[in-house]
Structures are given as structure tokens and as C-alpha cells.
Coordinates of C-alpha atoms in Angstrom, one line a residue:
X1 CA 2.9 -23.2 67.7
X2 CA 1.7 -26.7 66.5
X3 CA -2.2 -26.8 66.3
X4 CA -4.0 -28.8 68.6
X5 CA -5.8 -31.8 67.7
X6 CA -9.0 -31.6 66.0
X7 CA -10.9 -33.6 68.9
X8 CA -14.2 -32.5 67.9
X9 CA -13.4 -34.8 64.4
X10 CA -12.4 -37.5 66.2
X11 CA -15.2 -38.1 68.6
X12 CA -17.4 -37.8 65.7
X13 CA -15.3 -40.1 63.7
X14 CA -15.0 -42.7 66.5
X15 CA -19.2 -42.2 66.3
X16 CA -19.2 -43.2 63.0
X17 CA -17.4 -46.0 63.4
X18 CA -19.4 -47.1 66.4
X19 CA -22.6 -46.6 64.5
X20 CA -21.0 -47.9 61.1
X21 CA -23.2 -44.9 59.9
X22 CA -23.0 -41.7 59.0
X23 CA -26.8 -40.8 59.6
X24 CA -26.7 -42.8 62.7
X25 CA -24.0 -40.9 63.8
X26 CA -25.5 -37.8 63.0
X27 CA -28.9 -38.6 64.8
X28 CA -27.2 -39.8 68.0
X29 CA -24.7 -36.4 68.3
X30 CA -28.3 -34.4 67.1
X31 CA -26.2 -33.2 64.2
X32 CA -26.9 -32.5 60.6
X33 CA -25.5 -35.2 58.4
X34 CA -23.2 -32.6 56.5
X35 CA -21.7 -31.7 59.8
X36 CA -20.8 -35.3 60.5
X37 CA -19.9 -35.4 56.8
X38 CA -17.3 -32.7 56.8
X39 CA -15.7 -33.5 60.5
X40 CA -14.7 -36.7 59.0
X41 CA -13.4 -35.1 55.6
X42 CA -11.4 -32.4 57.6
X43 CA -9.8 -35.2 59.4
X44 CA -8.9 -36.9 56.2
X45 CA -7.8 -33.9 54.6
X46 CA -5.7 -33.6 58.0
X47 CA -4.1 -36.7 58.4
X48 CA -3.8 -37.4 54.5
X49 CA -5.5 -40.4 54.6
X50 CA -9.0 -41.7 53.5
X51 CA -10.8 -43.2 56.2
X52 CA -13.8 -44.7 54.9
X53 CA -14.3 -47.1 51.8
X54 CA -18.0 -45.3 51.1
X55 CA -20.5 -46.5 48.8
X56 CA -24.3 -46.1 48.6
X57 CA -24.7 -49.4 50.7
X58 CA -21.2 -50.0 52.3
X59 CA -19.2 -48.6 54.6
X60 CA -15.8 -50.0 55.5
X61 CA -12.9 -48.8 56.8
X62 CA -9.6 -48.1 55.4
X63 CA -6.1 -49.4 56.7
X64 CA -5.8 -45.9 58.3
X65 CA -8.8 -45.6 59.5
X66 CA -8.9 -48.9 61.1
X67 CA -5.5 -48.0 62.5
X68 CA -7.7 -44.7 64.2
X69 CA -10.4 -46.1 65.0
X70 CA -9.0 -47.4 68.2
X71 CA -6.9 -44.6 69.8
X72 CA -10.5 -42.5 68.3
X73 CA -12.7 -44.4 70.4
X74 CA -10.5 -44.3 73.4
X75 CA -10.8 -40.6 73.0
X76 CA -14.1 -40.3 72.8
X77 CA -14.4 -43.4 75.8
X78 CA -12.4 -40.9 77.7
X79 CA -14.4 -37.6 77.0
X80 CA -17.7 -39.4 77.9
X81 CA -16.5 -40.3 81.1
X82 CA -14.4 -37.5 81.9
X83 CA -18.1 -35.4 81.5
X84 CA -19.9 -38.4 83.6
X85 CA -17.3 -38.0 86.7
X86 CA -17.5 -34.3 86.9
X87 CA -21.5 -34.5 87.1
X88 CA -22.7 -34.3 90.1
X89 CA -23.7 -37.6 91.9
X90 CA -27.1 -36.5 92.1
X91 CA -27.9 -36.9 88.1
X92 CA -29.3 -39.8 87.0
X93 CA -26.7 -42.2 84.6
X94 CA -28.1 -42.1 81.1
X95 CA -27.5 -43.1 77.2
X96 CA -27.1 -46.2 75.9
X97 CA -24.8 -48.9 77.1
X98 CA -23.3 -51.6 74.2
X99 CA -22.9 -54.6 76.4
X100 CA -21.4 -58.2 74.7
X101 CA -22.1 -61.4 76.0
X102 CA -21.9 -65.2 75.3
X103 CA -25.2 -66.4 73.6
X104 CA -26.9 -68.9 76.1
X105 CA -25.4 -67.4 79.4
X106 CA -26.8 -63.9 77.6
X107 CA -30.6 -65.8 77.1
X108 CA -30.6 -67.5 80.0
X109 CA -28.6 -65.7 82.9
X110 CA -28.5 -61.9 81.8
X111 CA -31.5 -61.1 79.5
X112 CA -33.8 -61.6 82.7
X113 CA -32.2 -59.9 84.6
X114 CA -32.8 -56.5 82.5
X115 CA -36.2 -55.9 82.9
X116 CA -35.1 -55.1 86.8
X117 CA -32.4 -53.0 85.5
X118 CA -34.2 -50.8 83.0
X119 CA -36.9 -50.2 85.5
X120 CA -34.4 -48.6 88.1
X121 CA -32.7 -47.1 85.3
X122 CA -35.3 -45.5 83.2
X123 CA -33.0 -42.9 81.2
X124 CA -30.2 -45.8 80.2
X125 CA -30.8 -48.1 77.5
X126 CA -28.9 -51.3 76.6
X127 CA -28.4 -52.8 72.7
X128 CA -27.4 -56.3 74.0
X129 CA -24.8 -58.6 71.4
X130 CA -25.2 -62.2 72.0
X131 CA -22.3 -64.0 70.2
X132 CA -20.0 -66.7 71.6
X133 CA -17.4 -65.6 69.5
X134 CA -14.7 -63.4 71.1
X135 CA -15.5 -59.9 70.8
X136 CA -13.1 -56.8 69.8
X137 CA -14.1 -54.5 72.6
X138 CA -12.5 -51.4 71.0
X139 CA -12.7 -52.3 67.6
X140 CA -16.3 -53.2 67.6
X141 CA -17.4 -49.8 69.9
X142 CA -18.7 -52.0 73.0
X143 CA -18.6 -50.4 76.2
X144 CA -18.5 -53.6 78.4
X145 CA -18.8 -57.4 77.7
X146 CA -19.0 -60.4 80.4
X147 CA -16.6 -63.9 79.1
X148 CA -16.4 -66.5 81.1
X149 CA -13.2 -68.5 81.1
X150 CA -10.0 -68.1 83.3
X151 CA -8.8 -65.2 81.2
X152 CA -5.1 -64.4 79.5
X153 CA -3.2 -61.2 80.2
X154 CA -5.0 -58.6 78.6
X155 CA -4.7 -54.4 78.3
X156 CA -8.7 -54.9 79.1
X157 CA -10.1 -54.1 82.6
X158 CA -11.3 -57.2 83.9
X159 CA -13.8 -57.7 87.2
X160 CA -14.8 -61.0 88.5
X161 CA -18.3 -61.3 89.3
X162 CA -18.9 -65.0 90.0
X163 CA -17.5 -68.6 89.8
X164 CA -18.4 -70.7 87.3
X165 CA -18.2 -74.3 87.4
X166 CA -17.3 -77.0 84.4
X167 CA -18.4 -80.8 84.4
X168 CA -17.4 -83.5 82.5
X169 CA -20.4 -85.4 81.8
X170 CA -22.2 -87.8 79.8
X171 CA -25.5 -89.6 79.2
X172 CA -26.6 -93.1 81.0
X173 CA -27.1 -94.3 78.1
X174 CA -23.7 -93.7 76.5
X175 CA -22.0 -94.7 80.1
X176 CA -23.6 -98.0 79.6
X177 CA -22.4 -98.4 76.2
X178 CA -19.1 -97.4 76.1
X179 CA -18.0 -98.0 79.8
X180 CA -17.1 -95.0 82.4
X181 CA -13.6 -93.2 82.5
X182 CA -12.2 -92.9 85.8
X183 CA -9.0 -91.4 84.5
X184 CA -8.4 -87.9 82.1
X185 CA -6.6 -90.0 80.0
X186 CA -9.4 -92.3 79.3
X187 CA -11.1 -89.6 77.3
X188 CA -8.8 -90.4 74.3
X189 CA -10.7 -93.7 73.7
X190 CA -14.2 -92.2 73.9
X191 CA -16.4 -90.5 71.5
X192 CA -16.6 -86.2 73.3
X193 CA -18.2 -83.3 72.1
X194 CA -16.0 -80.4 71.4
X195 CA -16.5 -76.6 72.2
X196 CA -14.8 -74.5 69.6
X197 CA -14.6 -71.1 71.7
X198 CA -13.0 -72.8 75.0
X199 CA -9.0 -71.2 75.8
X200 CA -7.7 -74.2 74.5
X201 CA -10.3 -76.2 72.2
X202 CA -8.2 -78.6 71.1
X203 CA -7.0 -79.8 74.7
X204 CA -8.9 -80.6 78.5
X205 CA -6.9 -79.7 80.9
X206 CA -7.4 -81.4 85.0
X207 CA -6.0 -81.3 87.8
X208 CA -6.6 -83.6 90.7
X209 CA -6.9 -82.8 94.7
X210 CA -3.3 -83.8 95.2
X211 CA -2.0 -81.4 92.5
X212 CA -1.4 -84.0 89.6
X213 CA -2.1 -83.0 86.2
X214 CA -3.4 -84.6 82.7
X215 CA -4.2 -83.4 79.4
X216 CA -5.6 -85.1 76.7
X217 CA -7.4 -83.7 73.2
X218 CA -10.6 -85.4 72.5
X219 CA -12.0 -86.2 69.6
X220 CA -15.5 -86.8 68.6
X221 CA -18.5 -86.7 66.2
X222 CA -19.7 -83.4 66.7
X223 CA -17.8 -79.6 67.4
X224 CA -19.9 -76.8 68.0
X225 CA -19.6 -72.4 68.4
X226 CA -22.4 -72.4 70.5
X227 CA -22.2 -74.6 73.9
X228 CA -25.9 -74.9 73.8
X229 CA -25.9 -76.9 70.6
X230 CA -23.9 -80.0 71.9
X231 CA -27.2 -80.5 74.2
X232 CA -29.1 -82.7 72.0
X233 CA -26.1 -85.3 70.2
X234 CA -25.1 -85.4 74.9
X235 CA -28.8 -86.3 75.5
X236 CA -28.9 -89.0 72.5
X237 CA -26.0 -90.8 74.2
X238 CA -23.4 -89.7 71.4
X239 CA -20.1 -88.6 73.3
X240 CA -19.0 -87.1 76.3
X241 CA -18.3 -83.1 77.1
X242 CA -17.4 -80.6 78.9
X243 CA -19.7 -78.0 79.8
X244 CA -20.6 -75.2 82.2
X245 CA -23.3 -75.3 84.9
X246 CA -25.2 -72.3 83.6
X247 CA -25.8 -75.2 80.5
X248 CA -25.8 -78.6 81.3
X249 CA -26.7 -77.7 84.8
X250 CA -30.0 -78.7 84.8
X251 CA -29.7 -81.8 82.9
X252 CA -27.0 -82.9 86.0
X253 CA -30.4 -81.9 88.4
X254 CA -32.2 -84.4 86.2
X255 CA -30.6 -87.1 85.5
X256 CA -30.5 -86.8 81.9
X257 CA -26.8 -86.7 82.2
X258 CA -23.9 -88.1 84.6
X259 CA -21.1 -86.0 86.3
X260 CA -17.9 -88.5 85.4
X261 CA -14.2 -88.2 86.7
X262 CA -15.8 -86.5 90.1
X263 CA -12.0 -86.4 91.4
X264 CA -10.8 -84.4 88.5
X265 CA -11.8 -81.2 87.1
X266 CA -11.1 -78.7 84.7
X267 CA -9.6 -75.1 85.5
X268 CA -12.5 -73.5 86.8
X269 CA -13.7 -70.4 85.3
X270 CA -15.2 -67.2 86.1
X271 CA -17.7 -65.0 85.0
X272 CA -15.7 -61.6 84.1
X273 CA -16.8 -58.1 83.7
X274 CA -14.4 -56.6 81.1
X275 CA -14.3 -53.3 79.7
X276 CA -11.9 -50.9 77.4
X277 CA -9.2 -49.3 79.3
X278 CA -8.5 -45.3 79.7
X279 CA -9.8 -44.4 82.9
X280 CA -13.1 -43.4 85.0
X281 CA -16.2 -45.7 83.2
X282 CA -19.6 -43.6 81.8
X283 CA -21.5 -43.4 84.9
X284 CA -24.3 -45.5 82.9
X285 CA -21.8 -48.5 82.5
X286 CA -20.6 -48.3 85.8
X287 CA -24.4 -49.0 87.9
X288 CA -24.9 -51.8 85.1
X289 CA -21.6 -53.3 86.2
X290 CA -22.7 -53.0 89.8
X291 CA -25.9 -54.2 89.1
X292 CA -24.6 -57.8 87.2
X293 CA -22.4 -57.8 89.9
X294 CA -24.7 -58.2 92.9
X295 CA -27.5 -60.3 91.0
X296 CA -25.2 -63.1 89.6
X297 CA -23.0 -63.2 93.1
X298 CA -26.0 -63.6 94.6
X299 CA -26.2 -67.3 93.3
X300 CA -30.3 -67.4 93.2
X301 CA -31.2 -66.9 89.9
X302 CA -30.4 -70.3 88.3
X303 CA -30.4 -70.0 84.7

């Protein structure tokens, strides 16, 4: 009779590679470091493979073990919640939740939020990753992350949670200089501000109210990873861009900067919940989704 899988070294494994540590590992499972130690080298001697590149500073996978890590993690995604969704409904969710999310829609829209969430949810923590970039769910051990885009086909589980609009804007002082597009296609003679981490960054996509389409690829003194950033060179007058409301939204409210091409818009966008797939979600992952999901639907906390 084949022998089953050892599951017990492959949770701990996927731990490790969560915690990029074998200590940390060890301290989160409340094991001894040689017991982490030898799960890992009993899967190795297993499989036939080394897993780990270790030194006294680094650790890094190997090809194999970055080809495990995945299905590993889903195991272990799997057991947790498995163990959550047989609990009974009267325990409280607990244990930390690894939650990604873009940088200034994390500082502005989420982080204030948590305070609210931590205090109904005393026994669940939260190690919060504010990048722009886009984020390897599985690879990188996150149990959740919010994007906001119209998003592509993906294995992920994804939840809308609320609409976000785009605007096309610019400062007075540019409109006055260099004249006001009425047209998509007028973009290609002005100076705009480009966001590296949009769906298409090289092109703006718009559609009209009777259905008509354009497309043009701007180009412009300044490119940015962080939407944020383009803030000052759009306040100075220096281009157009393109940004969401959760960023430029107050400078609109201001008048520091001018909606343009009002009858044409970009594919509007949505805050999404997204999170690995493989089944029931740890309860603690599933009242923080329900919680982001009835604070930004509600539309009342302007970031």
C-alpha cells in the first residue's frame, strides 16, 4: 500500500515559506526549531529534492521548492480552514490575517478603518503589505489582498466591494497653457503623467455615452509606481493624468485640478477582494472581508 503523504511536513514547510524563517516558523506552530528543522529534511529526503538554499543570513528557495511551495500552501490554506468551518459558530475568529493592498488606497482608505476592526476583533491580528506592485498571493503566503482595476481572468477568488471612479484631469494652470482636449485623441499632443501599474500602462482606453471608442498612448515627463507621486509635477501644471478618486479626488473638490473630456471616460474600475482559491476561507479572513466590505460600500468614509 503506497504511504500517505507526509502532510504534517508540508504544512510546516508551507510555514516556513510563509515566515521565510525557520525560527519564525517554529515560534508560530509552538515548536522546537529542530522539529521544524527535521519536517522539512524528511520531506527533502522524501521528495529527493533540496528545498531551501540555507545560509546563516539567507534563505531562498530552490526550483523544487518553489515549485511546492504553492500546492504546500494550498494545503495548509485548506487545513486551516477546513479546522475554522467545523468550529462551532460560537468561537471567536482568531490568528493573524496577511492582507495586501495598494499603497495610498492602503494609507488612506484601509489603515483607518482597522482600529474599528481590531477592537471588534480582539483575538485577530493583521500584518498589512502596502505595495502597488502586483502581488503573488500564493507565492508570497498572503491570505487576502484588495486591487482595484477591472480585473483579468484569474484562478483567484475575486469579490467586488465598491466602484471606483477614474478622471482625466489637469491643472488650470497647464489648461491655460497648453489648451483643453475635448477629444481622447487630443492626448497625443499633450504632455500626461503616466501610471506604471495600470492594466495597460502604455495605453488610455474611453468610451463615450453612444458606445464609440478611442485609444491613444500618452507620453510625458514623468512615470511613476506609486499613483500618489504624480500629485505634485499635476499640481505644478506639468501634464495631464489619469487618476482614481480615492487620489486626486480631493484636489477635483478644490479646484487645484480640472475634470477634462467630461463625455469620455476610462473603463471604470472596482475595488476587489481577492483571495487564494481551495475552498471555505479561515473564519478570521472571512469577518475581515465582511467587514471592508460593508465600510467601503458604505461610501462615507472619503479617503
Amino acid at each position: 500500500m503506497a504511504k500517505l503523504p507526509d502532510f504534517e511536513a508540508l504544512a510546516i514547510f508551507a510555514k516556513v515559506v510563509e515566515l521565510r524563517s525557520f525560527a519564525a516558523a517554529s515560534a508560530e506552530l509552538a515548536l522546537s526549531k529542530a522539529t521544524v528543522s527535521k519536517a522539512v529534511t524528511r520531506l527533502e529526503q522524501r521528495l529527493g529534492a533540496r528545498l531551501f538554499n540555507r545560509t546563516s543570513r539567507r534563505l531562498a528557495l530552490t526550483d523544487a521548492g518553489q515549485t511546492l511551495a504553492e500546492r504546500a500552501t494550498r494545503l495548509l490554506l485548506d487545513g486551516e480552514a477546513a479546522e475554522n468551518e467545523a468550529l462551532a459558530q460560537s468561537v471567536a475568529p482568531r490568528g493573524l490575517v496577511r492582507l495586501a493592498v495598494p499603497m495610498t488606497f492602503g494609507v488612506k482608505a484601509v489603515a483607518p478603518l482597522l482600529p474599528e476592526f481590531l477592537a471588534q476583533y480582539p483575538e485577530v491580528s493583521i500584518d498589512l503589505h502596502l505595495s502597488d506592485a502586483m502581488v503573488d498571493l500564493i507565492g508570497e503566503g498572503f491570505d487576502a489582498g484588495l486591487r482595484i482595476a477591472s480585473l483579468p481572468d484569474s484562478s483567484l477568488i475575486a469579490r467586488r466591494l465598491c466602484a471606483m471612479p477614474r478622471h482625466t484631469v489637469a491643472a488650470p494652470a497647464y489648461l491655460k497653457q497648453h489648451g483643453r482636449p475635448t477629444h481622447p485623441m487630443h492626448l497625443a499632443q499633450h504632455r500626461c503623467l503616466g501610471y506604471a501599474y495600470l492594466s495597460t500602462p502604455g495605453i488610455w482606453h474611453y468610451t463615450n455615452s453612444k458606445g464609440e471608442q478611442a485609444s491613444v498612448r500618452p507620453a510625458g515627463p514623468l512615470r511613476v509606481n506609486n499613483g500618489e507621486a504624480l500629485m505634485p509635477a499635476l499640481l505644478a501644471g506639468l501634464g495631464i493624468a489619469d487618476l482614481p478618486d480615492f487620489i486626486v479626488g480631493d484636489a477635483i473638490a478644490s479646484g487645484e485640478v480640472e475634470v477634462i473630456l467630461k463625455g469620455w471616460k476610462q473603463t471604470e474600475g472596482a475595488v476587489h477582494l481577492i483571495t487564494p482559491p481551495g475552498g471555505p476561507r479561515p473564519a478570521r479572513v472571512e469577518v475581515l472581508a465582511e467587514f471592508l466590505a460593508k465600510q467601503l460600500a458604505k461610501g462615507k468614509r472619503k479617503p
